[in-house]
CSV table of C-alpha atoms and ligand atoms in Angstrom, one decimal:
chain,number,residue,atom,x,y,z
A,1,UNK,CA,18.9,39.3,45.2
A,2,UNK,CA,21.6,41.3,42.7
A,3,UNK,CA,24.7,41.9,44.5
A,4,UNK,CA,26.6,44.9,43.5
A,5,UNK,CA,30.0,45.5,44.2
A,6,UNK,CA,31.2,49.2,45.1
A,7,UNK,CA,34.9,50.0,44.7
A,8,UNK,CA,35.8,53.6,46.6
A,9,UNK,CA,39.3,55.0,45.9
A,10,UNK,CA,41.7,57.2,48.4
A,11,UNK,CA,40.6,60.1,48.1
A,12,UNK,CA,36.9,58.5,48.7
A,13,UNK,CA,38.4,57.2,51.9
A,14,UNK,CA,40.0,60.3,52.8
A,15,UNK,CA,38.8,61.5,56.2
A,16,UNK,CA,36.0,59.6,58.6
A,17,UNK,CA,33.7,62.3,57.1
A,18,UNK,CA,34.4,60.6,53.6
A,19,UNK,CA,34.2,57.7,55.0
A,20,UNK,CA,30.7,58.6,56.5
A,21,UNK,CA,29.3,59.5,52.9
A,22,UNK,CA,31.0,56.5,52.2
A,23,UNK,CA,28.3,54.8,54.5
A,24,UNK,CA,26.0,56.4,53.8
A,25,UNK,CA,25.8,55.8,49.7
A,26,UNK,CA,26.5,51.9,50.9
A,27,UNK,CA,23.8,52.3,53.1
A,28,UNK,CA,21.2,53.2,50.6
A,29,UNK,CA,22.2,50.5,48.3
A,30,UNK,CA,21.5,47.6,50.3
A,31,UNK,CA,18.2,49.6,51.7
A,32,UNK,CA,16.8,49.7,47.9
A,33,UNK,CA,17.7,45.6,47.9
A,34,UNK,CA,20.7,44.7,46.8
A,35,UNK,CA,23.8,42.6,48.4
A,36,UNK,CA,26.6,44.9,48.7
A,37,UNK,CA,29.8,44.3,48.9
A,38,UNK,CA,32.8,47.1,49.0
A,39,UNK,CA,36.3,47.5,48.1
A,40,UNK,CA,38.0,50.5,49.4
A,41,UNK,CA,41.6,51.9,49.3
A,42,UNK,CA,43.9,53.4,51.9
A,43,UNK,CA,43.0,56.6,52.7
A,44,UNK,CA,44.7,58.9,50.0
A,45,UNK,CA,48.4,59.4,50.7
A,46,UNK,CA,48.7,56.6,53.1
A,47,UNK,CA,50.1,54.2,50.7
A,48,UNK,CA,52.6,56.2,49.5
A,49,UNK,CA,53.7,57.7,53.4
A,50,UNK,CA,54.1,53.6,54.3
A,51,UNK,CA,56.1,52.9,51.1
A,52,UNK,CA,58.5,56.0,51.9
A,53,UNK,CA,58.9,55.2,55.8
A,54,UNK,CA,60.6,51.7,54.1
A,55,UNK,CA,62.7,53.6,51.8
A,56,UNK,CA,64.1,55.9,54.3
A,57,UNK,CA,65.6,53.3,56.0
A,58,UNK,CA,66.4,51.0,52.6
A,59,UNK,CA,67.1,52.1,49.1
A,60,UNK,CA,65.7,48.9,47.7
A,61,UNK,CA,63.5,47.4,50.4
A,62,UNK,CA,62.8,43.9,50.2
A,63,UNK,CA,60.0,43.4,48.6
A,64,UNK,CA,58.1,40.8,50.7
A,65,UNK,CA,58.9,43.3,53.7
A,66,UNK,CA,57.4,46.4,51.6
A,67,UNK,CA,53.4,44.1,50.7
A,68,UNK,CA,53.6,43.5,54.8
A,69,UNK,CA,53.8,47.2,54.7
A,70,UNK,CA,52.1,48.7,52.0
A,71,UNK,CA,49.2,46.7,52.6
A,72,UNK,CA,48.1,48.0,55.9
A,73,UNK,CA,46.6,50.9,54.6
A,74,UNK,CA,43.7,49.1,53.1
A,75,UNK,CA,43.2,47.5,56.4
A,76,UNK,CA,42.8,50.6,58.5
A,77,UNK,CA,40.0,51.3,55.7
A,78,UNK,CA,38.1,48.2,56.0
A,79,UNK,CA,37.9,48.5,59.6
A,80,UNK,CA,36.9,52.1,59.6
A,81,UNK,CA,33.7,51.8,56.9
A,82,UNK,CA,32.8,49.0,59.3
A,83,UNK,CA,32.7,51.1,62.0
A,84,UNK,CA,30.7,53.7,60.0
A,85,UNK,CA,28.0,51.5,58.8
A,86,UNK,CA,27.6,49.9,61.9
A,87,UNK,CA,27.3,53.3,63.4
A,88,UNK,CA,24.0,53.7,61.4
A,89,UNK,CA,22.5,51.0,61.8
A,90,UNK,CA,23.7,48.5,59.4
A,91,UNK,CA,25.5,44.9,59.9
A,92,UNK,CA,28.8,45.0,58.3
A,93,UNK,CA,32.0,42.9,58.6
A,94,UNK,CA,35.2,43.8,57.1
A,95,UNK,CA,37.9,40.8,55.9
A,96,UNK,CA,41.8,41.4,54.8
A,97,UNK,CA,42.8,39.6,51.9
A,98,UNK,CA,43.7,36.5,53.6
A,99,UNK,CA,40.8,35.9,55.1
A,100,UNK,CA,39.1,35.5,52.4
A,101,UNK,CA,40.9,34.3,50.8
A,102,UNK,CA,42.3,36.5,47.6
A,103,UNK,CA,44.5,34.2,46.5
A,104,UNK,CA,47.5,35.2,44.1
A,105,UNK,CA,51.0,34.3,42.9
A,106,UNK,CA,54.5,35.5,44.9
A,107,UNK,CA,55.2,38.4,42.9
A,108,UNK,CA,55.4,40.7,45.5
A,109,UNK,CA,54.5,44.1,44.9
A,110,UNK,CA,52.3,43.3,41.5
A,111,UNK,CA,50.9,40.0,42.4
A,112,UNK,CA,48.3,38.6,40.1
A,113,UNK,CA,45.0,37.6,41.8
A,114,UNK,CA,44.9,33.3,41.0
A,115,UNK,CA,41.4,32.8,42.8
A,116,UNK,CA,39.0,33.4,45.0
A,117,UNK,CA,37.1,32.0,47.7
A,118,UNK,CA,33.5,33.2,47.9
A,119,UNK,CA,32.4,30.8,50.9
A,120,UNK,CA,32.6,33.1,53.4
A,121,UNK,CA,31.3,36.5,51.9
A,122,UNK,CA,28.3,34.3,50.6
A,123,UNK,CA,27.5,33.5,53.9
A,124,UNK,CA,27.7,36.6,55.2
A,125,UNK,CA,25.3,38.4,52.2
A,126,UNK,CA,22.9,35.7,52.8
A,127,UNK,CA,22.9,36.9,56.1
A,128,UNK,CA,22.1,40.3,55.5
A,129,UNK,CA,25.5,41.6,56.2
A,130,UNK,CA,27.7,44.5,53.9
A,131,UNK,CA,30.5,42.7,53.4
A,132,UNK,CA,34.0,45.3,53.4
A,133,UNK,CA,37.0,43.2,51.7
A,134,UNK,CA,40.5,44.9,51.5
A,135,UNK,CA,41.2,46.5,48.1
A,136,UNK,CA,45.0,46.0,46.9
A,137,UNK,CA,45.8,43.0,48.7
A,138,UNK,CA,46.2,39.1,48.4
A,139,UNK,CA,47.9,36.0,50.1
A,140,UNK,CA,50.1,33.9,48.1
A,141,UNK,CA,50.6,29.8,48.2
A,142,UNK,CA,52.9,30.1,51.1
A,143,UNK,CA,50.7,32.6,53.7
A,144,UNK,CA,52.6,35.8,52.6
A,145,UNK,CA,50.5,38.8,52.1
A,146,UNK,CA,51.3,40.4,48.9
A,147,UNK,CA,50.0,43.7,46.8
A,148,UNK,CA,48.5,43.9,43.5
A,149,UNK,CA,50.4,47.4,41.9
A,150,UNK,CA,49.5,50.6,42.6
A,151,UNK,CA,46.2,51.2,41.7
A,152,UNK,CA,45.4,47.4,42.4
A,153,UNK,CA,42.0,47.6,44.9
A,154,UNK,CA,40.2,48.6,41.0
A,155,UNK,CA,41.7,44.9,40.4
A,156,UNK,CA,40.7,43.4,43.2
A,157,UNK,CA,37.0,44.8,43.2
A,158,UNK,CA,36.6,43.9,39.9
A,159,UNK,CA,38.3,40.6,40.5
A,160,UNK,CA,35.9,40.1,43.4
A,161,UNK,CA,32.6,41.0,41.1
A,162,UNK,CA,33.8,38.3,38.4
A,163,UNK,CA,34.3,35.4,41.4
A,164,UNK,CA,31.1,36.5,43.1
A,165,UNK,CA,29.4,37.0,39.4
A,166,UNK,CA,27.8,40.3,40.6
A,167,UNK,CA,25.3,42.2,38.5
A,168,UNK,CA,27.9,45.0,38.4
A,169,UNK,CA,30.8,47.1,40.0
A,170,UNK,CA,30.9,50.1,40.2
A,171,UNK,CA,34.2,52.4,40.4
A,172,UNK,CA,34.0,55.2,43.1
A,173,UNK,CA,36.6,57.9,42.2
A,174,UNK,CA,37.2,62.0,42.8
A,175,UNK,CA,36.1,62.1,39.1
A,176,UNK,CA,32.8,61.8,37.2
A,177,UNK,CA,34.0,59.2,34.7
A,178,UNK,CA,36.9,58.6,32.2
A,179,UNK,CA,37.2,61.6,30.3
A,180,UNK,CA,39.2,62.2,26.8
A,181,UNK,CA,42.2,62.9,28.3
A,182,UNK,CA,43.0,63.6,32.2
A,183,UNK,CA,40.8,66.5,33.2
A,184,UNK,CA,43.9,67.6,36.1
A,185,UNK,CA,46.1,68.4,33.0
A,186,UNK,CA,43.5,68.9,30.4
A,187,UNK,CA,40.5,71.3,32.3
A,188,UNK,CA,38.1,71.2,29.2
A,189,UNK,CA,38.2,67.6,28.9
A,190,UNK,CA,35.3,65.6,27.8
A,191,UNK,CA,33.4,63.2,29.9
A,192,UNK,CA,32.6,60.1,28.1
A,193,UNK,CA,29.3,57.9,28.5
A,194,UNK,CA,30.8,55.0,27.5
A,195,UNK,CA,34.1,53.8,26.4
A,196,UNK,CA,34.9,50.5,24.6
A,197,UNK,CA,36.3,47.9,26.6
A,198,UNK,CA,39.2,47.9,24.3
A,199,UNK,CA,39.9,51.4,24.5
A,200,UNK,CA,39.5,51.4,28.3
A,201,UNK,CA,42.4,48.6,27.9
A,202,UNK,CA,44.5,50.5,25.7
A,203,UNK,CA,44.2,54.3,27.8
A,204,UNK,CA,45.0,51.9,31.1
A,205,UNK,CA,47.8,50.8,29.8
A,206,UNK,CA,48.9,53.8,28.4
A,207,UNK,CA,49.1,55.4,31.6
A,208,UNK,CA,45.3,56.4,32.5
A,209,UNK,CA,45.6,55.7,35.8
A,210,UNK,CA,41.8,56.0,36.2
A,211,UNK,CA,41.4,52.1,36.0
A,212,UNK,CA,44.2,49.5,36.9
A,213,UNK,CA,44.9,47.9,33.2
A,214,UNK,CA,44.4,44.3,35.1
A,215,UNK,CA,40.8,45.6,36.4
A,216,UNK,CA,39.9,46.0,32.5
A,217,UNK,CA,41.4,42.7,31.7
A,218,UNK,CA,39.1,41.3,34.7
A,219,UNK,CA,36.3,43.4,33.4
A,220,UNK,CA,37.0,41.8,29.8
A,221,UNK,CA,37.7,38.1,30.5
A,222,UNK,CA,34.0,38.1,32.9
A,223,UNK,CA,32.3,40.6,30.8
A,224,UNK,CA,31.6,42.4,33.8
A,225,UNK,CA,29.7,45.3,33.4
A,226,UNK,CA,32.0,48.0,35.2
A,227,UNK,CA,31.0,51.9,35.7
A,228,UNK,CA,33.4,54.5,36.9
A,229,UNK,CA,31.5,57.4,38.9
A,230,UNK,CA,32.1,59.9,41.4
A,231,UNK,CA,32.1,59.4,45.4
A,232,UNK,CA,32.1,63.3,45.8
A,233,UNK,CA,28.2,63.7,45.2
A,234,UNK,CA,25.6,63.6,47.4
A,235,UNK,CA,25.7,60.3,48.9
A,236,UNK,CA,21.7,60.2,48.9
A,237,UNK,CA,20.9,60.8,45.3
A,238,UNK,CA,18.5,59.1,44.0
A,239,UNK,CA,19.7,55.6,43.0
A,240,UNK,CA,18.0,55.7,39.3
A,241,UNK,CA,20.0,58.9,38.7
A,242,UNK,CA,23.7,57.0,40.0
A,243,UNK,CA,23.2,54.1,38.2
A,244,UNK,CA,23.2,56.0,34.7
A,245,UNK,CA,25.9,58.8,35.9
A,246,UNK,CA,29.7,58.5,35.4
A,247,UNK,CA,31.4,56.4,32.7
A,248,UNK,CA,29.9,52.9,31.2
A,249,UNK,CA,32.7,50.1,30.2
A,250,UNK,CA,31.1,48.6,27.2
A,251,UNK,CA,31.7,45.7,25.4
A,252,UNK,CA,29.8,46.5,22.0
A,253,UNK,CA,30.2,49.1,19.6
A,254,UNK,CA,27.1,50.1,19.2
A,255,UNK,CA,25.7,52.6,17.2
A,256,UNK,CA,24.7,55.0,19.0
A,257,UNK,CA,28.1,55.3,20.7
A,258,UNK,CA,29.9,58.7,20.7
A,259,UNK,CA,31.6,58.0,16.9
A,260,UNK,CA,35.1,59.9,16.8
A,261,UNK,CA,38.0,59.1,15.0
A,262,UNK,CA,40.0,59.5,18.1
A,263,UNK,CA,38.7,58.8,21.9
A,264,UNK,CA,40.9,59.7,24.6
A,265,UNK,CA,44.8,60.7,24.8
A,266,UNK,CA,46.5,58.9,27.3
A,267,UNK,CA,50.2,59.8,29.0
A,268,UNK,CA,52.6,58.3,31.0
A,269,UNK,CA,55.3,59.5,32.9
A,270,UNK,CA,56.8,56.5,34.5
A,271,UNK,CA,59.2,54.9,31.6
A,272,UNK,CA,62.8,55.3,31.3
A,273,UNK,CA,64.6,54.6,27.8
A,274,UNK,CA,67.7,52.7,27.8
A,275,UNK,CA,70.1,52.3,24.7
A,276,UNK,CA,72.3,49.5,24.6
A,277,UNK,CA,74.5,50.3,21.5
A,278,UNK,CA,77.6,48.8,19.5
A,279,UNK,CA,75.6,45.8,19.4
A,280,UNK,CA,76.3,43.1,17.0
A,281,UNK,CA,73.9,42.6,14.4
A,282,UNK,CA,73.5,38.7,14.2
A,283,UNK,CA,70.2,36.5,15.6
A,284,UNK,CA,69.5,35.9,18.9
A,285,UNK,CA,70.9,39.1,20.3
A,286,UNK,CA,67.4,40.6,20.8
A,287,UNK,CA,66.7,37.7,23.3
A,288,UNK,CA,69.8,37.9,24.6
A,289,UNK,CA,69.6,41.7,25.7
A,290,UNK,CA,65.7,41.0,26.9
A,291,UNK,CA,66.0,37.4,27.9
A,292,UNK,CA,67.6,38.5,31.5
A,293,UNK,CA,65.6,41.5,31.7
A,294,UNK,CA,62.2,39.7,31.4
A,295,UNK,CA,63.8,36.9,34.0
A,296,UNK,CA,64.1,39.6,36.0
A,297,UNK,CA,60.4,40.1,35.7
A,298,UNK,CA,60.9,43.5,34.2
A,299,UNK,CA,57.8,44.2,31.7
A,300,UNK,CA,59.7,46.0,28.4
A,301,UNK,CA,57.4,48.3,26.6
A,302,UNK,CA,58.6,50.3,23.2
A,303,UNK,CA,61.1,48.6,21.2
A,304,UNK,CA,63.5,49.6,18.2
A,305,UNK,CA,66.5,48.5,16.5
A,306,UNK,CA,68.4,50.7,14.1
A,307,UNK,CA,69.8,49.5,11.0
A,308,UNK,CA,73.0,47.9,11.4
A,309,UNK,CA,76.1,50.0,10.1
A,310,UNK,CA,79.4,47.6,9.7
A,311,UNK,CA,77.6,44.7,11.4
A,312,UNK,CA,76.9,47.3,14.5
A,313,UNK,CA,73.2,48.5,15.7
A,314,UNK,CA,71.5,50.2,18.8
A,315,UNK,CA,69.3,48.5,20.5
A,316,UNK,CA,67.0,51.1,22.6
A,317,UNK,CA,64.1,50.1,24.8
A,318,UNK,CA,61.7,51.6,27.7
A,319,UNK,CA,60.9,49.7,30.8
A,320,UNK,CA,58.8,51.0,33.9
A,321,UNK,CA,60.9,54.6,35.4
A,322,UNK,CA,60.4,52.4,38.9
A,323,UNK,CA,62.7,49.3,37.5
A,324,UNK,CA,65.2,51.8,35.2
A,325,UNK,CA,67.4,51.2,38.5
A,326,UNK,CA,67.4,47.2,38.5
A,327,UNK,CA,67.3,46.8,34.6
A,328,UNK,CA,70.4,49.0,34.8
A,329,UNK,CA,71.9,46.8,37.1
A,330,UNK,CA,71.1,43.5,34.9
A,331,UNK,CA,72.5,44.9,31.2
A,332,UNK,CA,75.4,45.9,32.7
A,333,UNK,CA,76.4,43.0,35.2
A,334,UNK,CA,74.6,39.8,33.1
A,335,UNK,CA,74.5,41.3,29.4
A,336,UNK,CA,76.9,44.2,28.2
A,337,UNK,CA,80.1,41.9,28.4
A,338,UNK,CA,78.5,38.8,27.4
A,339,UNK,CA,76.9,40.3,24.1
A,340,UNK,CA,80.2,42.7,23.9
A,341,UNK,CA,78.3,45.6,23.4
A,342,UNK,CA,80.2,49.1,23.2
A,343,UNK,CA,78.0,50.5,26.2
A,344,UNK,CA,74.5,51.2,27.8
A,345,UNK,CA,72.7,54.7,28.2
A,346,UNK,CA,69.8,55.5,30.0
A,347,UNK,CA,67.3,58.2,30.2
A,348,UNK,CA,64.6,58.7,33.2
A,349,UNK,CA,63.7,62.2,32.3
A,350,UNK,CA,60.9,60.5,29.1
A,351,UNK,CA,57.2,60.3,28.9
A,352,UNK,CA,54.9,58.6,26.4
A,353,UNK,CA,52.3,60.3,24.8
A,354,UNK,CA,49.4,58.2,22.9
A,355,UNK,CA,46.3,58.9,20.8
A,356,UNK,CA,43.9,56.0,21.7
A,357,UNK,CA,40.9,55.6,19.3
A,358,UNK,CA,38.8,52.1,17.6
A,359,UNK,CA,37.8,55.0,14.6
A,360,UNK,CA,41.7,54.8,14.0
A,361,UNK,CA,40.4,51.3,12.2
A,362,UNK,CA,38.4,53.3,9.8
A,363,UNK,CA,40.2,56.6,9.5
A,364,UNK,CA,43.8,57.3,7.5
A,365,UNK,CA,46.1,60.0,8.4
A,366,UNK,CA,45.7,59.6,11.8
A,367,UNK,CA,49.8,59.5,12.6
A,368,UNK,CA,50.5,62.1,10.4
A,369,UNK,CA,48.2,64.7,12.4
A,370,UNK,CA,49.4,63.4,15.5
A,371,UNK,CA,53.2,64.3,13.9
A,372,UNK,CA,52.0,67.5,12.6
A,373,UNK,CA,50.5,68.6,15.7
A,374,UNK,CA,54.2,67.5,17.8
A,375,UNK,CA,56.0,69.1,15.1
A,376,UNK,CA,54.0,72.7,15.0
A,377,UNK,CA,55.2,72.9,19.1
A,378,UNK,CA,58.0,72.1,18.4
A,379,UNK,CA,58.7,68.7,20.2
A,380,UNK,CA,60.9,65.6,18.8
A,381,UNK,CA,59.8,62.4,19.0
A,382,UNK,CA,62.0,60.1,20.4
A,383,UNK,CA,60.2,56.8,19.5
A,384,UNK,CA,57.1,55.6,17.8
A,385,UNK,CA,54.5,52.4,18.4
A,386,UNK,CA,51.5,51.7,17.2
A,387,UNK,CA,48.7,49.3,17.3
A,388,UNK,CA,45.4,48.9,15.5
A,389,UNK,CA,43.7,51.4,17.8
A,390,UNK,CA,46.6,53.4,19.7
A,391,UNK,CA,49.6,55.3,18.2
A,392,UNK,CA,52.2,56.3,21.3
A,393,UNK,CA,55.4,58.6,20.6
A,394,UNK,CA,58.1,58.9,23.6
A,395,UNK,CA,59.1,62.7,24.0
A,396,UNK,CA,61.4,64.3,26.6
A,397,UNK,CA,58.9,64.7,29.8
A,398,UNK,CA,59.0,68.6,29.6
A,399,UNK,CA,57.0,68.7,26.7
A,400,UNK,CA,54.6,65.9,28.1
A,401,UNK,CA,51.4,68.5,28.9
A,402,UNK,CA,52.0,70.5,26.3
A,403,UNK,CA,52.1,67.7,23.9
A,404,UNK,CA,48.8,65.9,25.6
A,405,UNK,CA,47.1,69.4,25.6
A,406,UNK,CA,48.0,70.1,21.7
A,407,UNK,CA,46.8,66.8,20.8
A,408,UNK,CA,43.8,67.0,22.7
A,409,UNK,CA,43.1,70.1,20.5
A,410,UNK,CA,43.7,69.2,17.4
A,411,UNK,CA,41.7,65.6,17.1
A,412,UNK,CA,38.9,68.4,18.6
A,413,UNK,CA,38.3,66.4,21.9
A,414,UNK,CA,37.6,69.4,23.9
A,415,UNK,CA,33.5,70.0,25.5
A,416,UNK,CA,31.9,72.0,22.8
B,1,LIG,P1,41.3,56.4,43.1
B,1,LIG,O1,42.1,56.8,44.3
B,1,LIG,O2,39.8,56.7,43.3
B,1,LIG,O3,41.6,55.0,42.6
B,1,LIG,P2,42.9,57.5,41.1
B,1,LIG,O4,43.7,58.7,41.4
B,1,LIG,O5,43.6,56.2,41.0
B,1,LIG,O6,41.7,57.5,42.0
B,1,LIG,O7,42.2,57.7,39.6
B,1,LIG,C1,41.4,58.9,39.4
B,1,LIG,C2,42.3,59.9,38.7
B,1,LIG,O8,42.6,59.5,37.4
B,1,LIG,C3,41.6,61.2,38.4
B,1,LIG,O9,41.6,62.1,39.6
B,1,LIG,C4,42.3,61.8,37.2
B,1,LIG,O10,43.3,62.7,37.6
B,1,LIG,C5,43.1,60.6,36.7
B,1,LIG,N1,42.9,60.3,35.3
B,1,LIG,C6,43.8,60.0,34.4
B,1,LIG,N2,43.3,59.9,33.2
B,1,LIG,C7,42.0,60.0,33.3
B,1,LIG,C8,40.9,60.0,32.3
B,1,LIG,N3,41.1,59.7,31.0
B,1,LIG,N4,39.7,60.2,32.8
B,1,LIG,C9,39.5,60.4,34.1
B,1,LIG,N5,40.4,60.5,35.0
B,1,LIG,C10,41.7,60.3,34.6
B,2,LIG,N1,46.4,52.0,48.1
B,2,LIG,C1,46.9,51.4,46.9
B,2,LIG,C2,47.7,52.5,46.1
B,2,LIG,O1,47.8,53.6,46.6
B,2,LIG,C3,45.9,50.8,46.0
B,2,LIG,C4,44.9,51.7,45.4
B,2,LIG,O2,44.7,52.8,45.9
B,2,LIG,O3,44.2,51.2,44.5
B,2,LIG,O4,48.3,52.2,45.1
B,3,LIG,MG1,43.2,54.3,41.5
């Protein structure tokens, strides 16, 4: 029997009436034959309420204390569209991560799943049962519960698919799909059928927050065939008609895929830029500015160097907005006086802007109408990457919408 496994996000799990809905698309599932199991979220804003009852009584929480925290919310959930489907008829058991066990390392607050037990939820499909596992959550070598990242039950349902090699999973969002840009900032946005599983990796990591980058490195690494598709339609629709709707994750570029030079534009508004400057110019002193702020386990993103001026350069770097506070903290206690740099500045107030698109491969000029386009409003870049497929500019975050809707425009992404 194919087992399918359904992922439903916060706003999905918003109310018991969503949750209901919830139950019954589940519900119909299983009734046309297939092994279900589901991943939800904490009911939308939950997450963050728990996060900020820690931070009113601690700046910098510990972080161990914050995943004992942060992860109830998925629990409530589990419990709740148990409850639902059992109210209707159906056998259901709901597991937290431990139970299962998810199984990840001791980076608490992004852990990264390391494995996971299928024993148990086997037994139970084979049994008849919906099986309801905690999104977002994991246990680590020594017991502790930890968290995935926000965004992380996309992770964990795809993580759970690859272990339990389902013939599919299926994303349940408040959207229809992954669109060319985000359709809240964007309204005439294009819906895409499919997107490229490369593409999908670049726009997650740009800052699409539609998919959890690690859920499209899952999807990647297991070929798992991943949709994204909305929660908000009727719950009883014929099952033919879901299974083609929403957003297709595919792994060839086939032919008959939707041919444009440029795919999707992605944004992000959670880096920071910090400048380290007066530094000497003289090898090694790259690592030695990054070497603490990767022990730190700070993930560093853009990255330039001037050219030096009487053996002197800047150094200037983004980091996640979240860790601009701790990264801080690091240059200027383990770095500054050690490298004798003339000083550090830092700015929070930045967003990065990218054009994401595998036609870039076959297509020139590409940068230079993305330059064009920021020039003709008016907005300086601040700093430029690129790779094969993706070109990202950083740009003060007031001119972040403006930017993404101007860009959007002019590589003509809008529904015709
Ligand atoms: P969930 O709670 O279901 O995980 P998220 O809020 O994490 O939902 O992700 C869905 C949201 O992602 C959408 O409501 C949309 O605003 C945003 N989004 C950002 N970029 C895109 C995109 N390219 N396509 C679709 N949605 C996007
Ligand atoms: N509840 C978690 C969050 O808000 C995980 C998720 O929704 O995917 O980040
Ligand atoms: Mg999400």
């Amino acid at each position: 029997m194919a087992l399918i496994v359904h992922k439903y996000g916060g706003t999905s799990m918003g109310s018991t009436d969503r949750i209901k809905n919830v139950a019954k698309r589940v519900a119909k599932w299983h009734d046309a034959g297939y092994q279900i199991v589901v991943v939800p979220s904490a009911m939308s804003g939950e997450t963050n309420r728990i996060i900020g009852l820690a931070k009113e009584i601690s700046a910098q929480p510990d972080p161990r204390e914050l995943d004992m925290i942060a992860s109830t919310g998925e629990q409530v959930s589990v419990g709740l569209l148990a409850i639902a489907l059992q109210a209707i008829g159906k056998q259901a058991v709901s597991y937290a991560g431990w139970q299962v066990a998810i199984k990840t390392d001791s980076a608490h607050t992004k852990a990264r799943i390391s494995s996971i037990d299928d024993a148990k939820v086997k037994r139970d499909l084979d049994a008849g049962k919906i099986v309801i596992i905690t999104g977002f959550q994991g246990v680590d070598e020594s017991g502790d519960i930890t968290t995935l990242g926000r965004g992380g039950s996309d992770t964990s349902a795809v993580a759970v698919a690859a272990a339990l090699k389902a013939k599919e999973c299926l994303i349940y969002t408040d959207v229809d799909g992954v669109y060319t840009t985000d359709p809240r900032v964007v309204s005439d946005a294009r819906r895409l059928n499919t997107v490229t599983f490369e593409e999908m990796l670049e726009m997650a990591s740009l800052g699409s927050k539609v998919l959890q980058i690690r859920s499209v490195e899952f999807a990647g690494n297991y070929k798992m065939p991943t949709r994204v598709l909305s929660s908000l339609t009727d719950p009883l629709m014929p099952l033919e008609e879901e299974i083609k709707s929403g957003t297709l994750i595919s792994f060839e570029e086939d032919t008959n895929m939707e041919q444009a030079t440029i795919t999707g534009i992605a944004f992000n508004r959670d880096e920071a830029k910090i400048t380290v400057f007066g530094v000497p110019d003289r090898p090694g002193i790259a690592y030695q500015i990054l070497g603490p702020v990767a022990d730190a386990n700070i993930e560093v993103d853009m990255i330039i160097q001037n050219q030096s001026v009487e053996g002197k350069t800047d150094f200037t770097f983004t980091v996640p907005r979240v860790e601009y506070a701790q990264a801080m903290q690091v240059l200027s206690n383990d770095v500054q006086a050690n490298i004798k740099a003339t000083g550090i500045i830092g700015d929070t107030k930045v967003s990065k802007v990218s054009v994401v698109g595998v036609g870039m491969r076959s297509h020139v000029g590409i940068a230079s109408q993305m330059f064009r386009t920021l020039s003709e409003e008016g907005i300086n870049i601040q700093m430029i990457s690129t790779s094969e497929i993706k070109i990202s500019v950083l740009i003060d975050e007031k001119y972040m919408e403006l930017a993404v809707r101007a860009l959007h425009k002019a590589f003509g992404l809008e529904n015709s």
